[in-house]
Amino acid sequence: MGVDRLIRRIRLHLLPWLHKSPHGPILFVRHLPYKDIKKATDGFHRIIYCNSHGTAYKARFQDGGVALVKEVTAFSQELDVFYREVQLLGRLHHRHLLPLRGFSTGNKRVLIFDSIENGSLKEHLSDPLKTPLNWRTRLQIAIGVAAALEYLLLFSDLPMYHVSITSSSVMLDENFTAKLSDVSLLSSGGNYVTVPHTSSSEECAVQERGNLILQLGVLILELITGQCSEEGGADLIQWVQGSRFASSMHQMIDPDLGNDYNSSELKKLLAVAKLCLKSGDEPMFSIPQILHYVQKKLDVSRD
């Protein structure tokens, strides 16, 4: 893959700040030359997605390898805070998270993630030239994203973080396995929160979980309808909560699916989406509960 080959070719620099974690040593994350990243992204013009937490670019290297490069917007923060974020994100390991391979600093501070052979989910839902996703693949994507969220909430030892779940930021590898790409530490006034047990941070964590569940519900609707929603999914939410939802349900199925889907699974997946969309500041269901329900009702085993 492009990043790995680049890393073998160039001079490697280890992070100057290394800390011990309660769960073992932090893995080294490698520094890549800024000029090589700038060239691979065509001067940072190959934009994949852009939001309030940064811009992601496609990097294409001379050997044909492809990677995702994400700009860190908080450029004014202390450099050691940026390194701390690099270290923490580098410790995340899950099949449905895009792994961090390196970082670079120059006019921008960027994070370099693993290759993205099949691009974003949005491309496959909206680009007629892309291979249409079959029903089973869509189910696996929904379950994979939920599994990644479960990992972030229960099994990683990050402090607090921001996760954006959109069809633009869900990447697909060569096997169409979903990979979340937009994960960053949640900051407060430029300093990353490291004390997650105060009342204010606990309240923030609850709100973040509710927001994640809502985003998951919108993503499920995008997978079902093939429509890439804008403005937080307001259009799809309005449809699924409307009075004519039951009668229009089959009319909203992505035409690319044809009749190649299971009606029973469709109804169950829509039920999950509706539960997610009811999530507010105090969600009624947790991500692990949603994941367990989807796996059980749809008879799709965990990866």
XYZ file of C-alpha atoms in Angstrom:
303
model
C 0.000 0.000 0.000
C 1.181 3.545 -0.728
C 1.790 4.726 2.823
C 3.684 1.599 3.834
C 5.923 1.767 0.764
C 6.528 5.456 1.328
C 7.465 4.784 4.925
C 9.999 2.161 3.855
C 11.564 4.527 1.356
C 11.905 7.627 3.469
C 13.772 8.474 6.591
C 11.729 7.621 9.667
C 11.430 9.913 12.658
C 10.055 8.712 15.949
C 7.897 10.978 18.054
C 10.019 12.918 20.543
C 7.360 12.530 23.247
C 6.618 8.972 24.338
C 4.481 8.105 27.364
C 3.588 4.933 29.180
C -0.058 3.990 29.295
C -1.714 1.966 32.065
C -2.276 -0.703 29.409
C 1.273 -0.837 28.069
C 3.655 1.267 25.959
C 2.315 3.589 23.297
C 3.212 2.432 19.802
C 5.509 4.605 17.719
C 3.849 6.696 15.023
C 6.032 7.775 12.134
C 6.753 11.222 10.786
C 6.542 11.637 7.005
C 8.107 14.482 4.977
C 5.637 17.302 4.433
C 6.726 17.836 0.818
C 5.843 14.227 -0.045
C 2.371 14.567 1.473
C 1.774 17.865 -0.320
C 2.756 16.305 -3.644
C 0.599 13.212 -3.081
C -2.468 15.369 -2.377
C -1.827 17.634 -5.401
C -1.102 20.583 -3.158
C -3.984 19.665 -0.818
C -6.578 19.974 -3.577
C -7.926 16.395 -3.621
C -10.635 16.941 -1.038
C -12.664 13.934 0.143
C -14.720 15.715 2.763
C -14.638 18.857 4.852
C -16.290 19.690 8.179
C -15.751 21.844 11.255
C -13.130 19.414 12.554
C -10.920 19.461 9.483
C -10.501 18.588 5.838
C -9.626 15.122 4.530
C -7.679 14.666 1.302
C -6.921 11.751 -0.978
C -3.198 11.142 -1.285
C -2.011 9.248 -4.359
C 1.632 8.247 -4.324
C 3.916 7.579 -7.277
C 3.597 3.809 -6.864
C -0.211 4.090 -7.185
C -0.936 3.636 -3.495
C -3.754 5.690 -1.982
C -4.140 7.048 1.547
C -6.330 9.494 3.449
C -4.659 12.627 4.794
C -6.554 14.633 7.382
C -5.736 18.214 8.298
C -5.828 19.148 11.981
C -7.608 22.500 12.232
C -6.343 23.529 15.689
C -2.994 24.708 14.310
C -2.558 27.243 17.116
C -2.479 24.550 19.790
C 0.818 23.636 21.431
C 2.865 21.173 19.426
C 3.027 18.681 22.290
C -0.795 18.641 22.387
C -0.798 17.689 18.712
C 1.750 14.943 19.402
C -0.416 13.690 22.247
C -3.353 13.377 19.863
C -1.150 11.495 17.405
C -0.113 9.070 20.135
C -3.641 8.416 21.356
C -5.131 7.962 17.896
C -2.215 5.703 16.988
C -3.219 3.338 19.795
C -6.673 2.696 18.333
C -6.920 -0.694 16.661
C -10.209 -2.001 15.311
C -11.214 -3.578 12.018
C -13.706 -0.788 11.349
C -11.439 2.170 12.183
C -9.079 3.546 9.569
C -5.644 3.023 11.183
C -3.293 5.949 11.698
C 0.034 5.386 9.928
C 1.830 8.654 10.445
C 1.783 12.419 10.684
C 3.451 15.427 9.126
C 3.959 19.069 10.006
C 4.609 22.098 7.840
C 2.196 24.838 6.817
C -0.431 22.357 7.941
C -0.489 19.634 10.565
C -1.815 16.438 9.071
C -2.544 12.849 10.033
C -1.937 10.084 7.501
C -4.298 7.129 7.575
C -4.317 3.761 5.858
C -5.156 3.232 2.216
C -8.738 3.655 0.956
C -8.917 1.412 -2.101
C -12.656 1.796 -2.740
C -13.079 5.398 -1.623
C -15.960 6.623 0.489
C -19.421 5.203 1.020
C -20.827 8.415 -0.451
C -19.089 7.742 -3.755
C -20.744 4.327 -4.036
C -24.178 5.696 -3.165
C -24.102 8.707 -5.479
C -21.685 7.980 -8.325
C -23.402 6.003 -11.131
C -19.994 4.829 -12.360
C -19.227 3.094 -9.057
C -20.186 -0.508 -8.367
C -23.617 -0.554 -6.616
C -23.527 -1.989 -3.109
C -25.625 -5.106 -2.613
C -27.959 -5.554 0.340
C -25.646 -7.805 2.354
C -22.770 -5.337 2.005
C -24.990 -2.521 3.259
C -25.972 -4.553 6.306
C -22.315 -5.290 7.005
C -21.449 -1.588 6.727
C -24.142 -0.612 9.255
C -23.000 -3.308 11.681
C -19.336 -2.460 11.161
C -19.882 1.210 11.997
C -21.842 0.264 15.131
C -19.054 -2.152 16.139
C -16.452 0.619 15.767
C -18.537 2.902 17.992
C -18.873 0.156 20.591
C -15.091 -0.185 20.626
C -14.561 3.550 21.048
C -17.101 3.760 23.867
C -16.226 0.607 25.795
C -12.828 -0.803 24.942
C -10.489 2.029 24.067
C -8.811 4.095 26.773
C -9.028 7.424 25.009
C -10.190 10.333 27.143
C -12.988 12.032 25.171
C -13.285 12.210 21.424
C -15.298 13.487 18.521
C -16.571 11.070 15.882
C -18.310 12.147 12.701
C -20.391 9.468 10.975
C -21.353 10.411 7.452
C -21.315 8.621 4.127
C -18.378 10.903 3.215
C -16.249 9.856 6.192
C -17.023 6.121 6.068
C -14.321 4.587 3.882
C -14.427 1.210 2.138
C -11.411 -1.050 1.731
C -10.763 -3.553 -1.054
C -13.347 -5.922 0.482
C -15.907 -3.124 1.026
C -15.315 -3.313 4.771
C -16.410 -0.062 6.431
C -13.748 2.081 8.119
C -14.516 5.175 10.190
C -12.042 7.890 9.266
C -13.175 10.967 11.221
C -12.127 10.369 14.837
C -10.358 13.024 16.885
C -9.939 14.034 20.492
C -12.670 16.265 21.847
C -11.143 19.589 22.831
C -12.216 22.317 25.210
C -10.674 25.752 24.801
C -7.712 24.332 22.894
C -6.773 21.812 25.585
C -7.851 18.224 25.200
C -10.048 16.911 27.965
C -8.199 14.351 30.054
C -10.417 14.150 33.151
C -13.556 12.345 31.997
C -15.125 11.934 35.429
C -16.114 15.504 36.230
C -19.819 16.341 36.068
C -19.397 18.658 33.074
C -17.367 16.145 31.090
C -19.794 13.340 31.967
C -22.655 15.480 30.649
C -20.659 16.186 27.494
C -19.988 12.460 27.058
C -23.700 11.651 27.309
C -24.527 14.288 24.687
C -21.795 12.939 22.425
C -23.182 9.399 22.720
C -26.657 10.657 21.845
C -25.249 12.470 18.833
C -23.424 9.332 17.682
C -26.612 7.271 17.858
C -28.473 9.919 15.858
C -25.746 9.948 13.204
C -25.851 6.145 13.032
C -29.598 6.304 12.365
C -29.095 8.752 9.495
C -26.340 6.593 8.025
C -28.635 3.548 8.072
C -31.257 5.541 6.154
C -28.627 6.534 3.597
C -27.704 2.875 3.134
C -31.361 1.963 2.597
C -32.334 4.821 0.284
C -29.042 5.416 -1.505
C -29.480 9.125 -0.794
C -26.557 11.041 0.669
C -28.244 13.307 3.149
C -27.242 16.894 3.763
C -27.749 19.156 6.785
C -27.599 16.405 9.365
C -30.095 14.153 7.614
C -33.099 16.424 8.114
C -34.686 15.296 4.844
C -34.408 11.584 5.625
C -35.496 12.097 9.226
C -38.590 13.940 8.029
C -39.449 11.033 5.731
C -39.032 8.258 8.291
C -40.989 10.175 10.921
C -43.756 11.252 8.524
C -47.313 9.964 8.581
C -46.986 8.401 5.110
C -43.823 6.489 5.973
C -45.395 3.006 5.961
C -47.008 3.445 2.549
C -43.899 4.977 0.944
C -41.337 2.676 2.520
C -40.681 0.466 -0.508
C -40.707 3.476 -2.845
C -37.732 4.915 -0.986
C -35.487 1.885 -1.452
C -32.362 2.569 -3.472
C -33.223 1.713 -7.098
C -29.768 0.142 -7.445
C -30.989 -2.656 -5.178
C -33.916 -3.547 -7.423
C -35.761 -6.354 -5.661
C -32.565 -7.870 -4.317
C -33.190 -7.295 -0.619
C -34.968 -9.037 2.234
C -38.224 -7.257 3.157
C -38.138 -8.585 6.713
C -34.557 -7.380 7.213
C -35.486 -4.040 5.690
C -38.286 -3.491 8.214
C -36.000 -4.444 11.111
C -33.239 -2.159 9.910
C -35.698 0.706 9.519
C -36.920 0.036 13.061
C -33.342 0.404 14.285
C -32.954 3.664 12.368
C -36.150 5.056 13.899
C -34.937 4.144 17.401
C -31.634 5.899 16.710
C -33.400 9.017 15.470
C -35.341 9.290 18.736
C -32.035 9.656 20.539
C -31.551 13.001 22.251
C -29.336 14.357 25.000
C -30.247 11.278 27.040
C -30.380 8.318 24.629
C -32.777 5.494 25.506
C -30.462 2.838 24.104
C -26.706 2.391 24.138
C -24.525 1.635 21.126
C -23.785 -1.934 22.401
C -27.531 -2.567 22.762
C -28.155 -1.346 19.220
C -25.299 -3.457 17.876
C -26.565 -6.571 19.678
C -30.094 -5.999 18.391
C -28.959 -5.577 14.787
C -26.750 -8.650 14.904
C -29.483 -10.766 16.453
C -32.401 -9.593 14.313
C -30.499 -9.565 11.042
C -28.565 -12.756 11.757
C -25.265 -11.168 10.790
C -22.367 -12.233 12.952
C -19.874 -9.762 14.344
C -16.669 -9.314 12.372
